[in-house]
Coordinates of C-alpha atoms and ligand atoms in Angstrom, one line a residue:
M115 CA 89.6 114.0 84.9
I116 CA 88.8 111.2 82.5
I117 CA 89.9 110.8 78.9
A118 CA 87.6 108.7 76.8
P119 CA 88.8 107.9 73.2
S120 CA 85.8 107.4 70.9
L121 CA 86.2 104.2 68.9
L122 CA 84.1 105.7 66.1
A123 CA 87.3 107.3 64.8
A124 CA 89.3 104.0 64.9
K125 CA 90.3 102.1 61.8
Y126 CA 87.6 99.4 61.7
A127 CA 89.7 97.0 59.7
G128 CA 92.0 96.6 62.7
L129 CA 89.7 97.2 65.7
A130 CA 91.5 94.9 68.1
G131 CA 94.8 96.7 67.5
E132 CA 93.0 100.1 67.9
V133 CA 91.6 99.0 71.2
A134 CA 95.1 97.9 72.3
R135 CA 96.5 101.3 71.3
A136 CA 93.8 103.2 73.3
S137 CA 94.3 100.8 76.2
R138 CA 98.0 101.4 76.4
S139 CA 97.6 105.2 76.2
G140 CA 96.5 105.6 79.8
A141 CA 93.0 106.8 78.9
E142 CA 90.5 105.5 81.4
W143 CA 87.3 105.0 79.4
L144 CA 86.6 103.7 75.9
H145 CA 83.6 105.6 74.4
L146 CA 81.5 103.4 72.2
D147 CA 79.0 105.2 70.0
I148 CA 76.0 103.1 69.0
M149 CA 74.0 104.5 66.1
D150 CA 70.9 102.9 64.7
G151 CA 70.3 104.8 61.4
H152 CA 67.1 106.3 62.8
F153 CA 67.8 108.5 65.8
V154 CA 70.9 109.6 63.9
P155 CA 71.6 109.3 60.1
N156 CA 74.4 106.8 60.5
I157 CA 75.0 103.2 61.7
S158 CA 78.0 102.1 63.7
F159 CA 78.2 98.8 65.5
G160 CA 76.2 96.6 67.9
P161 CA 76.6 94.5 71.0
G162 CA 78.4 91.7 69.2
V163 CA 81.3 94.0 68.5
V164 CA 81.3 95.3 72.1
R165 CA 81.3 91.7 73.4
A166 CA 84.2 90.8 71.1
L167 CA 86.3 93.8 72.3
R168 CA 85.5 93.3 76.0
P169 CA 88.3 90.7 76.8
L170 CA 90.9 92.9 75.1
T171 CA 91.1 95.6 77.7
K172 CA 90.3 96.6 81.3
M173 CA 89.1 100.1 80.2
F174 CA 85.7 101.2 81.4
F175 CA 83.2 100.7 78.5
D176 CA 81.1 103.9 78.1
V177 CA 78.3 103.0 75.8
H178 CA 76.5 106.0 74.2
L179 CA 73.2 104.9 72.6
M180 CA 72.1 107.2 69.8
C181 CA 69.1 105.0 69.2
S182 CA 65.4 105.4 68.9
K183 CA 64.6 102.2 70.8
P184 CA 67.1 101.8 73.6
E185 CA 64.6 99.7 75.5
I186 CA 65.5 96.7 73.3
L187 CA 69.3 97.3 73.6
L188 CA 69.9 97.8 77.3
E189 CA 70.2 94.1 78.2
P190 CA 72.2 93.1 75.1
F191 CA 74.8 95.9 75.8
A192 CA 74.9 95.2 79.6
S193 CA 75.6 91.5 78.9
A194 CA 78.2 92.4 76.2
G195 CA 80.2 94.3 78.9
A196 CA 79.1 97.9 79.1
D197 CA 80.0 99.6 82.3
Q198 CA 77.9 102.6 81.7
I199 CA 74.9 103.1 79.4
T200 CA 73.9 106.5 78.2
V201 CA 70.5 107.4 76.7
H202 CA 69.2 110.7 75.3
V203 CA 66.9 113.1 77.1
E204 CA 65.2 113.7 73.7
L205 CA 63.3 110.4 74.3
G206 CA 61.0 112.4 76.7
E207 CA 58.8 110.4 79.0
R208 CA 60.7 107.2 78.3
V209 CA 63.8 108.6 80.1
S210 CA 62.7 107.7 83.7
P211 CA 62.0 104.0 83.0
L212 CA 65.2 103.8 80.9
I213 CA 67.2 105.2 83.8
W214 CA 65.6 102.7 86.2
K215 CA 66.2 99.8 83.8
I216 CA 69.9 100.6 83.4
R217 CA 70.3 100.9 87.1
S218 CA 68.5 97.6 87.7
L219 CA 71.0 95.9 85.3
G220 CA 73.7 97.1 87.6
R221 CA 75.3 99.6 85.2
K222 CA 76.2 103.2 85.6
V223 CA 73.6 105.6 84.1
G224 CA 74.3 108.3 81.6
L225 CA 72.0 110.9 80.1
A226 CA 72.9 112.8 76.9
I227 CA 71.6 116.0 75.5
N228 CA 71.8 117.2 71.9
P229 CA 72.9 120.8 71.0
P230 CA 69.4 122.1 70.2
T231 CA 67.8 120.8 73.4
A232 CA 67.4 123.1 76.3
I233 CA 69.4 122.2 79.4
S234 CA 66.3 122.5 81.6
T235 CA 65.1 119.2 80.2
V236 CA 67.9 117.3 82.1
R237 CA 67.3 119.1 85.4
P238 CA 64.7 116.6 86.8
Y239 CA 67.1 113.6 86.3
L240 CA 70.3 115.0 87.8
D241 CA 70.0 113.3 91.1
K242 CA 69.5 109.9 89.3
V243 CA 72.4 109.8 86.9
D244 CA 76.1 109.2 87.2
N245 CA 77.0 111.1 84.0
L246 CA 75.6 114.0 82.0
L247 CA 76.8 113.9 78.5
V248 CA 76.6 117.3 76.7
M249 CA 76.8 116.8 73.0
T250 CA 79.1 119.5 71.6
V251 CA 78.3 118.5 68.0
N252 CA 75.1 117.2 66.4
P253 CA 75.3 113.4 66.9
G254 CA 75.9 111.1 64.1
F255 CA 79.4 111.6 62.8
G256 CA 82.9 111.9 64.1
G257 CA 85.3 114.7 62.9
Q258 CA 82.8 117.6 63.1
E259 CA 83.5 121.2 64.3
F260 CA 82.9 121.9 68.0
I261 CA 79.7 124.0 68.6
Y262 CA 80.7 126.7 71.1
E263 CA 77.1 127.6 71.8
T264 CA 76.9 124.3 73.9
L265 CA 79.4 125.6 76.5
P266 CA 76.8 127.5 78.6
K267 CA 75.0 124.2 79.1
V268 CA 78.2 122.7 80.7
Q269 CA 78.4 125.8 82.9
Q270 CA 74.8 125.5 84.0
A271 CA 75.1 121.8 84.8
A272 CA 78.3 122.5 86.8
A273 CA 76.5 125.3 88.7
W274 CA 73.6 122.9 89.5
R275 CA 76.0 120.3 90.7
R276 CA 77.8 122.7 92.9
E277 CA 74.7 124.3 94.4
R278 CA 72.8 121.1 95.0
G279 CA 75.7 118.8 95.9
F280 CA 75.0 116.3 93.0
D281 CA 77.8 114.0 92.1
F282 CA 77.3 113.3 88.4
R283 CA 80.2 113.7 86.0
I284 CA 80.0 116.1 83.1
T285 CA 81.1 114.7 79.8
V286 CA 81.7 116.6 76.6
D287 CA 81.4 114.7 73.3
G288 CA 82.2 115.9 69.8
G289 CA 84.9 118.1 68.3
V290 CA 87.0 117.9 71.4
N291 CA 90.6 118.7 70.5
F292 CA 93.6 120.3 72.2
K293 CA 92.0 123.7 72.0
T294 CA 88.3 123.1 72.7
A295 CA 89.2 120.7 75.6
A296 CA 90.6 123.6 77.6
E297 CA 87.4 125.6 77.1
C298 CA 85.3 122.7 78.2
A299 CA 87.5 122.2 81.3
R300 CA 87.0 125.9 82.2
A301 CA 83.3 125.5 81.8
G302 CA 83.3 122.5 84.3
A303 CA 83.6 119.3 82.2
D304 CA 85.4 116.3 83.7
V305 CA 85.1 113.7 81.0
F306 CA 86.6 114.4 77.6
V307 CA 85.4 112.2 74.7
S308 CA 87.7 112.5 71.8
G309 CA 87.7 110.5 68.6
T310 CA 89.5 112.1 65.6
T311 CA 92.0 114.0 67.7
L312 CA 93.3 110.9 69.6
F313 CA 92.9 108.1 67.0
G314 CA 94.4 110.4 64.3
Q315 CA 97.7 110.6 66.2
R316 CA 100.6 108.2 65.5
N317 CA 101.6 108.5 69.2
F318 CA 98.3 107.9 71.0
K319 CA 99.9 107.9 74.5
A320 CA 101.5 111.3 73.9
A321 CA 98.2 112.7 72.6
V322 CA 96.4 111.5 75.8
Q323 CA 99.2 113.1 78.0
K324 CA 99.0 116.3 76.0
L325 CA 95.2 116.5 76.4
R326 CA 95.5 115.8 80.2
K327 CA 98.1 118.6 80.6
I328 CA 95.9 121.1 78.7
V329 CA 92.9 120.2 80.8
T330 CA 94.9 120.4 84.1
A331 CA 96.3 123.8 83.1
A332 CA 92.9 125.2 82.1
R333 CA 91.4 124.1 85.4
T334 CA 94.1 125.8 87.5
R335 CA 93.5 129.0 85.6
Q336 CA 89.8 129.0 86.6
P337 CA 88.6 132.6 87.2
V338 CA 89.0 133.5 90.9
P339 CA 85.8 134.7 92.4
A340 CA 85.8 138.4 93.1
P341 CA 86.7 139.2 96.8
A342 CA 83.8 140.3 98.9
L343 CA 83.5 144.1 99.2
A344 CA 84.4 145.5 102.7
G345 CA 81.3 146.2 104.6
A346 CA 79.1 144.3 102.0
Ligands
DX5_630 C1 79.2 111.8 67.6 C2 79.7 110.9 68.7 C3 81.0 111.2 69.2 C4 82.1 111.2 68.2 C5 83.2 112.2 68.6 O1 77.9 111.4 67.3 O2 78.8 110.8 69.8 O3 81.4 110.4 70.3 O4 82.7 110.0 68.0 O5 84.2 112.2 67.6 P1 85.1 113.4 67.3 O6 86.0 113.5 68.5 O7 85.8 113.0 66.1 O8 84.2 114.6 67.2
ZN631 ZN1 79.4 109.7 71.7

């Protein structure tokens, strides 16, 4: 299991301190939401900010590009210190070359899918990605309500992974809190992006520990497959 605090929910006036807080919490990844004001109706920050934060922590930098033209951003984010770069499947025929380019830059590859997009659209790429990011809110803003209708997509991706022996991780992103994280874990998620829930706590480390405990408990309560019928 990986916990990935989303910097979008940090206090921007004290970003360095916020990164330090996340880093000391024991969370493995720092999720960096990049918004261009076009793919989504909001603007966050760019490669310059990522570059400035890179020396402050050893956390894995998980860059989520919610951008219409990721082609022009891959190299800048790779050189700024991204460990993984995620692009959206909604970009259609541009997805394959984008995956190839991220790989050629020596970075892990992520593919994200928005709530209204059918899960079948990611199927052709699953043997080529390290991470499938299932958006559990409509992208653009932190602090939104979790959309429960996205959970069957997590289940479907987990089923494909099991059946075909793929080894991508499944990330959930948006509205992940102490309750919804458990449901995501039961559906098959392994990476939990959480902004508001984690950065909103005074004790970040305790919040990460609590999230981890909840996910672990949810996983061990996975439904046990029904025993085979005698003679069946
Ligand atoms: C939404 C972003 C998310 C967001 C999650 O567009 O991709 O990463 O920061 O934030 P919370 O946990 O506040 O929903
Ligand atoms: Zn994100």
